[in-house]
Coordinates of N, CA and C in Angstrom, one line a residue:
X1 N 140.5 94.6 110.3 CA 141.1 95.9 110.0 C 142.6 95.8 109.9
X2 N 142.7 94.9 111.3 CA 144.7 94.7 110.8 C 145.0 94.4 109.3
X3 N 144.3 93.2 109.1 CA 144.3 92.1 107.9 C 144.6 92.9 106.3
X4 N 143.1 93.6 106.6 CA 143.3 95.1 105.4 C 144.2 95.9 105.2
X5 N 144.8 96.2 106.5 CA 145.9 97.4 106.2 C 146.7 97.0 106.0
X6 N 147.2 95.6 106.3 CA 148.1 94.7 105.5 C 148.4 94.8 104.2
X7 N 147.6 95.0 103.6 CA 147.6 94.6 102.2 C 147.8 96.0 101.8
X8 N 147.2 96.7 102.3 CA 147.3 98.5 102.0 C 149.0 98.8 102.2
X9 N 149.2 98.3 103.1 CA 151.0 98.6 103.6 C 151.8 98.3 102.6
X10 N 150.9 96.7 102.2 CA 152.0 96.3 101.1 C 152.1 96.4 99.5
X11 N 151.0 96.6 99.3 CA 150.8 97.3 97.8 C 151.6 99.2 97.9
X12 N 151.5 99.9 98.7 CA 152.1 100.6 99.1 C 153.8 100.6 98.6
X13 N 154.1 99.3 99.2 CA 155.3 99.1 99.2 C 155.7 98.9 98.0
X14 N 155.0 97.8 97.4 CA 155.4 97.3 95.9 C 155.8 98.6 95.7
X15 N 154.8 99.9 95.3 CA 155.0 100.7 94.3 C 156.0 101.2 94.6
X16 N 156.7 101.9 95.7 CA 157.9 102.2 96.0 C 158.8 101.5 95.6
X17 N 158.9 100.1 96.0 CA 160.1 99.1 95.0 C 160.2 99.3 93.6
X18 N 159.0 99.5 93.5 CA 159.4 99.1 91.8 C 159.8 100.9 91.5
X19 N 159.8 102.0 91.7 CA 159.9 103.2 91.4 C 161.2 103.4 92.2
X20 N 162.0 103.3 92.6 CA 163.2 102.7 93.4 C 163.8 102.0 92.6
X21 N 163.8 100.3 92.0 CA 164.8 99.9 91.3 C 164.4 100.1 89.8
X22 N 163.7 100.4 89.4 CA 163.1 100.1 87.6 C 164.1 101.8 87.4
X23 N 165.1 101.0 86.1 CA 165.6 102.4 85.4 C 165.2 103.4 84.7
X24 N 164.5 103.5 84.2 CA 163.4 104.3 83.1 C 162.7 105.3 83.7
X25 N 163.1 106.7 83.4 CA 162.1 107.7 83.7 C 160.6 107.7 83.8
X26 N 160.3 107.0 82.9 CA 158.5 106.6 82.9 C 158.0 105.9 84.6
X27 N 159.2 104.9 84.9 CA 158.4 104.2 86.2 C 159.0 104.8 87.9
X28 N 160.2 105.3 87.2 CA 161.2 105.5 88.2 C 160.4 106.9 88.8
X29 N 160.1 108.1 88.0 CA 159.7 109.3 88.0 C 158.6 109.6 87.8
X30 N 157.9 109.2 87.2 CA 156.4 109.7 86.9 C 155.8 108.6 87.1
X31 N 156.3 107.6 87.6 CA 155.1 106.3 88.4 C 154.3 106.0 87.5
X32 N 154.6 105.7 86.4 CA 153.6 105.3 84.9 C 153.5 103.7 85.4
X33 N 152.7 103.3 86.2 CA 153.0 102.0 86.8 C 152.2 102.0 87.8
X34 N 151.4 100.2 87.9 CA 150.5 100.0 88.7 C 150.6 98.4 89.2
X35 N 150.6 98.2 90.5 CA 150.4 97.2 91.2 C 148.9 97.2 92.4
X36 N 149.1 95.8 93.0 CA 148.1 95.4 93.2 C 147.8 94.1 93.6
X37 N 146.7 93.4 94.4 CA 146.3 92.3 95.2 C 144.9 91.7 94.4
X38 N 144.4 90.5 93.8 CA 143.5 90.1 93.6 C 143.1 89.0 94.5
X39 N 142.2 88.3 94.2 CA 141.8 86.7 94.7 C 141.6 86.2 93.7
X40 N 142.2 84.8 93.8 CA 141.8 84.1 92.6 C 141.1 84.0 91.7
X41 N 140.0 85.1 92.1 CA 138.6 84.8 91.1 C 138.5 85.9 90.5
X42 N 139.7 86.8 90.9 CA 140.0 88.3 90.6 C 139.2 89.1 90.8
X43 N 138.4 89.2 92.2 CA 137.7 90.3 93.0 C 139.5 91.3 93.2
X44 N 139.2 92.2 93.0 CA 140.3 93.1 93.7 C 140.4 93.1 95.3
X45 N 141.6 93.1 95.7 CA 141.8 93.3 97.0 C 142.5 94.3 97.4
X46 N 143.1 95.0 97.0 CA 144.1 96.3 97.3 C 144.5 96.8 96.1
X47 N 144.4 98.2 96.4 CA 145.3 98.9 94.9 C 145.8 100.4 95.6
X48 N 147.3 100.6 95.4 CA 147.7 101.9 95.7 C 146.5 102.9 94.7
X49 N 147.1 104.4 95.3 CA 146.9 105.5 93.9 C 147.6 104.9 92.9
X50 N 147.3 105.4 91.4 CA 147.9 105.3 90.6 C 147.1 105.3 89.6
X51 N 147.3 105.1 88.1 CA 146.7 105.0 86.8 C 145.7 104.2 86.6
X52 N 144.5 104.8 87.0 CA 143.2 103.9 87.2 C 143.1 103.0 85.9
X53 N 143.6 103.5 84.5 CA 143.4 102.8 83.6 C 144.0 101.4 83.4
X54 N 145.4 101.4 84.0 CA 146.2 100.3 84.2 C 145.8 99.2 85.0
X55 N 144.9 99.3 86.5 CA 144.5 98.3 87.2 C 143.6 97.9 87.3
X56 N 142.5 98.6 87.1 CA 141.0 98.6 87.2 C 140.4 97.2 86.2
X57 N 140.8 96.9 85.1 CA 140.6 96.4 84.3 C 141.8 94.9 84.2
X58 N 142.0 95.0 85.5 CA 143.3 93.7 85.9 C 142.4 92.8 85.8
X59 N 141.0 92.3 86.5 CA 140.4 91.1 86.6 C 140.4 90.9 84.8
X60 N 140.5 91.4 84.0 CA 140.4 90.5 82.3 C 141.8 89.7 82.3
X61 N 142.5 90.5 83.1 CA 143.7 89.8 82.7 C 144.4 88.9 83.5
X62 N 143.7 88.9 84.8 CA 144.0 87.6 85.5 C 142.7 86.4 84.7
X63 N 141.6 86.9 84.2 CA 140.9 85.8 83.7 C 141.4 85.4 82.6
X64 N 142.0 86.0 81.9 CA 142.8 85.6 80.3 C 144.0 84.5 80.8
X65 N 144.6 84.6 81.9 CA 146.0 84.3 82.8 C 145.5 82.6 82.7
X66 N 144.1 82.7 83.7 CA 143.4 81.6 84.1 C 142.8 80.6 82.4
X67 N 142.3 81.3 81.5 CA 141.5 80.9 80.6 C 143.2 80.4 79.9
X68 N 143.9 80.9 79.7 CA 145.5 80.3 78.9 C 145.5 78.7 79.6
X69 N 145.9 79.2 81.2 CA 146.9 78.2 81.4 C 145.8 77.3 82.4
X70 N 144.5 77.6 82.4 CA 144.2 76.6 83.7 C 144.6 76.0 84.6
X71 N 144.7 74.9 85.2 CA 145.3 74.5 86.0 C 147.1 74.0 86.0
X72 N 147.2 74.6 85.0 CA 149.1 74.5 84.7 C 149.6 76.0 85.6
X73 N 149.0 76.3 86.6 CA 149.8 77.1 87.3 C 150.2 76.8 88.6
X74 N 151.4 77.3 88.9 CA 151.9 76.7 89.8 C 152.9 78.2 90.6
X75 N 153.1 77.8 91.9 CA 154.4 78.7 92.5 C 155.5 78.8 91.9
X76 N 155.7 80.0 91.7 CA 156.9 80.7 91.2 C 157.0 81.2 90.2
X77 N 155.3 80.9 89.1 CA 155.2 81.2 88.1 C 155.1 83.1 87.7
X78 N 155.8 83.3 86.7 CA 155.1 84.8 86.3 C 154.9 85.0 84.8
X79 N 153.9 85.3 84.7 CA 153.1 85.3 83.5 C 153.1 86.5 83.4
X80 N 153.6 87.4 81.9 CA 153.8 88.6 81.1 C 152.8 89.0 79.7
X81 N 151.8 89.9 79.9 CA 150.8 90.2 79.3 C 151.1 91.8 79.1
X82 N 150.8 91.4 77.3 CA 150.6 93.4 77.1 C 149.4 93.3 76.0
X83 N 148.9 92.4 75.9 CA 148.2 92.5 74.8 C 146.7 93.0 75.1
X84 N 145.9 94.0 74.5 CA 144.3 94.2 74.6 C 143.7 93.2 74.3
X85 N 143.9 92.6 73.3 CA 143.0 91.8 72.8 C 143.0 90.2 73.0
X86 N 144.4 90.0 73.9 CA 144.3 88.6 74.2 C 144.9 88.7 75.4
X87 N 144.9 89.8 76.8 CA 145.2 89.8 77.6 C 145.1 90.8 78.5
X88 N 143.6 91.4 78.2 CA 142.8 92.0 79.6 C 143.9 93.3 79.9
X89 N 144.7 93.6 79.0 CA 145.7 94.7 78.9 C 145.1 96.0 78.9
X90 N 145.8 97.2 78.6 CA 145.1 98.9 78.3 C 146.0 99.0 76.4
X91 N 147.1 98.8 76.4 CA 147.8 99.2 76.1 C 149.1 98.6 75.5
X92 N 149.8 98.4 74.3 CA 150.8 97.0 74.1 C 152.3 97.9 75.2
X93 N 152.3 99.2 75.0 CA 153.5 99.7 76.2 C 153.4 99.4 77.4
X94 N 152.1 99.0 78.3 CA 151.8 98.6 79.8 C 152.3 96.9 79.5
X95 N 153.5 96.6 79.9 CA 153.3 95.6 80.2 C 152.9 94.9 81.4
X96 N 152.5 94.0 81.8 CA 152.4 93.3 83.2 C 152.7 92.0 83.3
X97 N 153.4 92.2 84.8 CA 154.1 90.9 85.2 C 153.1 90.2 85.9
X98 N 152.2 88.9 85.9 CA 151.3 88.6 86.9 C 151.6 87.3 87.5
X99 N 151.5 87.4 88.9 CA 152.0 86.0 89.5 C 150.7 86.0 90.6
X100 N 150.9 84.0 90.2 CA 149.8 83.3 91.4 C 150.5 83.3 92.6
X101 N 149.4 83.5 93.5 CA 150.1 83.1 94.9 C 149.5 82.1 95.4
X102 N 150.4 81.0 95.8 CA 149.6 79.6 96.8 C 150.0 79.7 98.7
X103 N 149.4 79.2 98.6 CA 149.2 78.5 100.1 C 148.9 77.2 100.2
X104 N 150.4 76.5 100.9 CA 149.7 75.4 101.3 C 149.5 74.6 100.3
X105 N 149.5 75.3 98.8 CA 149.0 74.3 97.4 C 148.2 74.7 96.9
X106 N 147.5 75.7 97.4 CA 146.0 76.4 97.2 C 146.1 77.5 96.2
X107 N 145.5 77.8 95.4 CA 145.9 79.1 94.9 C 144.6 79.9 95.3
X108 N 145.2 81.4 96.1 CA 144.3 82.1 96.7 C 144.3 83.4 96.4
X109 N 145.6 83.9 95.7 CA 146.0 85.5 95.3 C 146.5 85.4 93.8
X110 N 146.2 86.5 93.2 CA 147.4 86.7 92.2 C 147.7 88.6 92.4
X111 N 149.3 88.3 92.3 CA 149.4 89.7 92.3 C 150.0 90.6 91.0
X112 N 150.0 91.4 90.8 CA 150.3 92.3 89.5 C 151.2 93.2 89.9
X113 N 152.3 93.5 88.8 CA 153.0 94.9 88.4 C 152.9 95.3 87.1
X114 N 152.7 96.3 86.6 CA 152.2 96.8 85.1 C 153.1 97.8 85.0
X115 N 153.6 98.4 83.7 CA 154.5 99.5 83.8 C 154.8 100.0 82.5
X116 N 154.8 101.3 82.2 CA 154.8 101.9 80.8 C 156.2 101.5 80.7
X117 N 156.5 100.8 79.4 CA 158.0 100.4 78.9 C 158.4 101.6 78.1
X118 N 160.0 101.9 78.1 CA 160.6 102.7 77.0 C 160.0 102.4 75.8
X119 N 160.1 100.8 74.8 CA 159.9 100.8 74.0 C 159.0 99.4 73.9
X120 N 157.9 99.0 73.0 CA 157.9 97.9 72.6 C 157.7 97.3 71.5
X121 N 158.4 97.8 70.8 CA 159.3 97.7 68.8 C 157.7 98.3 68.6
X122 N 157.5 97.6 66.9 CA 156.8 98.9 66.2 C 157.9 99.6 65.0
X123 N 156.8 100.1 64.7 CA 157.0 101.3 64.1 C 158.1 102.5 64.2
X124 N 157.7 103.2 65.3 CA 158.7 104.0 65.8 C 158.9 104.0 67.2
X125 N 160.2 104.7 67.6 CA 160.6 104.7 69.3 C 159.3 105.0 70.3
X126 N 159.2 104.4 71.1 CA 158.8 104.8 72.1 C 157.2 103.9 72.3
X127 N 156.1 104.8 72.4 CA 155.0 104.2 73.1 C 153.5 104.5 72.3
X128 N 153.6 105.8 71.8 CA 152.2 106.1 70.9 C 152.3 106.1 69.8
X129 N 151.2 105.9 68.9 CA 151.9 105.7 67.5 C 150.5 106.3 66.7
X130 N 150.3 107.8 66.7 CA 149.0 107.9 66.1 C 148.8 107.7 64.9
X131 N 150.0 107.1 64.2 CA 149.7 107.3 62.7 C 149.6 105.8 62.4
X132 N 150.1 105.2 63.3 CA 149.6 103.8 62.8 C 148.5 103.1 62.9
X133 N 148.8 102.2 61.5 CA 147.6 101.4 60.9 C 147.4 100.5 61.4
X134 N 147.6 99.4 62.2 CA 147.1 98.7 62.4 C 147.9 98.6 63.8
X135 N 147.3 97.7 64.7 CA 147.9 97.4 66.6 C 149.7 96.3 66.0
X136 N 149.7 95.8 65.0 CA 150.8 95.3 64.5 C 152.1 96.9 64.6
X137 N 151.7 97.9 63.8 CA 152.5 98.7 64.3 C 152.8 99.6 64.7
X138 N 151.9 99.2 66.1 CA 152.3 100.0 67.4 C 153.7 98.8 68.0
X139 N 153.8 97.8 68.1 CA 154.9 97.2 68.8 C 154.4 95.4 68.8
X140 N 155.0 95.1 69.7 CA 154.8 93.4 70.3 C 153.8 93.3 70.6
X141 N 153.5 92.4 70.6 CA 152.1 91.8 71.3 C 152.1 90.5 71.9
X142 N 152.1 90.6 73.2 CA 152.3 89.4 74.1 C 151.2 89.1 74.9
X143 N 150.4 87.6 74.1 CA 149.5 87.4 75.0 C 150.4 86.6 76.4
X144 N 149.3 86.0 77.5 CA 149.7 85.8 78.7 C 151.0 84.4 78.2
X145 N 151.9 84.9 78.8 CA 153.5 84.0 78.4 C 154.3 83.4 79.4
X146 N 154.4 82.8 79.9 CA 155.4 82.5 81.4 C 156.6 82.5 80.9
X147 N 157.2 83.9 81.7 CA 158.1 84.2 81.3 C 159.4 83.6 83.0
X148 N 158.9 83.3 83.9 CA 159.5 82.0 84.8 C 158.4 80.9 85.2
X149 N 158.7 80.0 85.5 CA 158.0 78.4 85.2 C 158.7 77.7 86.6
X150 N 158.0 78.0 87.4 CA 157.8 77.0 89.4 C 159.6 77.8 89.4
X151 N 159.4 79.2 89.6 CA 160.9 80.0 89.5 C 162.0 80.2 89.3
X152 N 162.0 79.3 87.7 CA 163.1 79.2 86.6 C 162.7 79.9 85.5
X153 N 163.5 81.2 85.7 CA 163.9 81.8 84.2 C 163.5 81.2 83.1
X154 N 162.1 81.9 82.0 CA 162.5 80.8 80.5 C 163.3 82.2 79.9
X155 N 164.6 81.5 79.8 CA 165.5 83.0 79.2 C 165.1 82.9 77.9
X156 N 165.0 82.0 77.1 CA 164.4 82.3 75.7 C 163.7 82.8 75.3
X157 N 162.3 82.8 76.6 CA 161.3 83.4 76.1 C 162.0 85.4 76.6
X158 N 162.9 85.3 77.1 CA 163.2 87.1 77.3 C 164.1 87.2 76.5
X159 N 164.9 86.5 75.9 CA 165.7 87.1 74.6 C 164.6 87.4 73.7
X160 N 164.1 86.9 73.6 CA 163.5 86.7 72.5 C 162.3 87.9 72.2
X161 N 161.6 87.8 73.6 CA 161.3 89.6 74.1 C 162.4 90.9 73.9
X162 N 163.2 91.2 74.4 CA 164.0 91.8 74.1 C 165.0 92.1 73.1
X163 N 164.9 90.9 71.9 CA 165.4 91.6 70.8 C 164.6 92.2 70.2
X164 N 163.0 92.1 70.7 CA 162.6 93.1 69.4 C 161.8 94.7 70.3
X165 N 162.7 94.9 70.8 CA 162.8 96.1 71.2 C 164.2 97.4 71.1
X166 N 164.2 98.1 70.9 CA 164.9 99.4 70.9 C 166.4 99.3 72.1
X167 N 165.8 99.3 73.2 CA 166.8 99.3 74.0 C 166.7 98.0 75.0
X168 N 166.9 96.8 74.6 CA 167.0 95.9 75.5 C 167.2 95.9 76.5
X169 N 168.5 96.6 77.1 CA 168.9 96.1 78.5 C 168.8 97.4 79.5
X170 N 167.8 98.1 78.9 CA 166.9 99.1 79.7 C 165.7 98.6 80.4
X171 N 165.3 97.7 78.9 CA 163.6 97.3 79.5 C 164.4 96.3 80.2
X172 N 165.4 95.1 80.1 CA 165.6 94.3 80.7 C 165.9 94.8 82.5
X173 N 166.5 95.7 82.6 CA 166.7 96.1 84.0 C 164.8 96.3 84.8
X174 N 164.4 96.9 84.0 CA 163.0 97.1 84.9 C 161.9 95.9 85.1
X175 N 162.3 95.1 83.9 CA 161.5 94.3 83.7 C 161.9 93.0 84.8
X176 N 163.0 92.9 85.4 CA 163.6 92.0 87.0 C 162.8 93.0 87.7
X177 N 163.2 94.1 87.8 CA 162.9 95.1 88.9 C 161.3 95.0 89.2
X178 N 160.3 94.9 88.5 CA 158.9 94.4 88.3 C 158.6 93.1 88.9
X179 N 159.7 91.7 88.5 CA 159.7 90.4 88.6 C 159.5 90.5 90.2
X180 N 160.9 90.6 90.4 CA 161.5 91.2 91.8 C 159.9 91.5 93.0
X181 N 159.5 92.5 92.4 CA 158.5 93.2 93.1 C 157.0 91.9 93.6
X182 N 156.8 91.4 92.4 CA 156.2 90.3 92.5 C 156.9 89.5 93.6
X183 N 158.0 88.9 93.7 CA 158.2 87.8 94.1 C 158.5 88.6 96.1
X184 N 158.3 89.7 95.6 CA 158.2 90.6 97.2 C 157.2 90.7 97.9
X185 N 156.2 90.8 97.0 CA 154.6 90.6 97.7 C 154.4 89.2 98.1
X186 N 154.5 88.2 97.3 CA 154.5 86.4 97.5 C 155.3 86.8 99.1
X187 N 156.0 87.1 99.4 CA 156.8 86.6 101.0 C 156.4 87.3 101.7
X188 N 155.5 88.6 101.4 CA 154.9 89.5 102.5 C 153.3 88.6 102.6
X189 N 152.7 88.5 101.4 CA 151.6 87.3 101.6 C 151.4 86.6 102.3
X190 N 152.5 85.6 102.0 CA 153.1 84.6 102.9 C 152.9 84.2 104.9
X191 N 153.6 85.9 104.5 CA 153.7 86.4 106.4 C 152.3 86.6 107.0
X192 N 151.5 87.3 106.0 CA 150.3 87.6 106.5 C 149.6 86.0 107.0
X193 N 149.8 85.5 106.1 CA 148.4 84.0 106.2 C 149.3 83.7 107.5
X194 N 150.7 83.0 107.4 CA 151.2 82.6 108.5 C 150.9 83.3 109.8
X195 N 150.8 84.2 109.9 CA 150.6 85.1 111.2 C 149.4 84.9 111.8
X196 N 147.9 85.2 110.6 CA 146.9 85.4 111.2 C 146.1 84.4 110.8
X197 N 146.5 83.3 109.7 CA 145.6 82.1 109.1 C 144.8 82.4 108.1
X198 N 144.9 81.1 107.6 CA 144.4 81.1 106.0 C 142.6 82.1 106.2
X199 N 141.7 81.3 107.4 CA 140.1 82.1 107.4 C 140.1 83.2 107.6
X200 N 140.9 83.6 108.5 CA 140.8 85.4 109.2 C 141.2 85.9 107.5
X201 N 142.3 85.6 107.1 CA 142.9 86.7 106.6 C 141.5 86.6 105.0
X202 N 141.1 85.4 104.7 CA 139.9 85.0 103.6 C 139.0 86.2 103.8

């Protein structure tokens, strides 16, 4: 029961961080945003309230995460997914930031932040696009991308995101603030296994 509320405390928390530092009315204000705890095999382990549509449907996208990169994942990785169709996504405006967690070498968690973005290019500003013809323009499409690599920045691969958006260094602020959130849960993780051990906490 300690073990559980653990994770309840700290998913908790994520969402607060991330609604706290992310700039954007959508995550800051109206919590258009979802985190959350899996196990590697993406059984769910914890999920605040929030937009059932956004989380519920995370194991496609930790399996898409896994079916990409197989065993090329490593600590400190975070992998960036908006795509439905090649990334277990809702939506090309939900993006999600998703990071493995190891132990020890082990990989035992992955955790998630998802979050309605201002913009992600397209057609026109913003997020819905009922008149468009095809998922090309509604915006970007990012299947699973490691957007940091054993916790080095690939800044190319985020310029490169960010120029084809509307307000860059909007989504750029939320999109650390998300990062951030992830690499928050990894050290609360961390604490837990350390405390109580790899089986209890299993």
């Amino acid at each position: 029961s300690t073990v559980w509320h653990s994770f309840q405390t700290l998913v908790r928390e994520m969402r607060d961080m991330v609604s706290r530092t992310a700039q954007s009315y959508l995550m800051s204000q109206l919590r258009d945003l979802s985190v959350g705890i899996w196990l590697a095999d993406g059984s769910t382990v914890a999920m605040p309230q929030g937009l059932l549509c956004q989380f519920i449907g995370t194991k496609h996208a930790i399996n898409a995460v896994k079916e990409y990169f197989g065993e090329d994942l490593h600590p400190g990785d975070v992998i960036l997914t908006n795509d439905p169709y090649h990334g277990g996504n809702t939506h090309l405006p939900d993006w999600g930031f998703i990071r493995p967690i190891f132990y020890k070498g082990e990989l035992l968690f992955f955790t998630l932040v998802r979050g309605h973005q201002q913009d992600t290019g397209g057609a026109f500003p913003g997020g819905y696009f009922p008149n468009s013809y095809d998922i090309h323009a509604e915006g970007l499409r990012i299947p699973p991308t490691k957007v940091f690599e054993k916790d080095l920045e690939r800044k190319d691969i985020m310029r490169l995101i960010w120029t084809n958006v509307r307000w860059p260094e909007a989504v750029r602020v939320d999109n650390y603030a998300m990062v951030a959130t992830t690499r928050f849960a990894e050290k609360r993780m961390h604490e837990v296994l350390d405390r109580y051990g790899k089986d209890t906490v299993m």
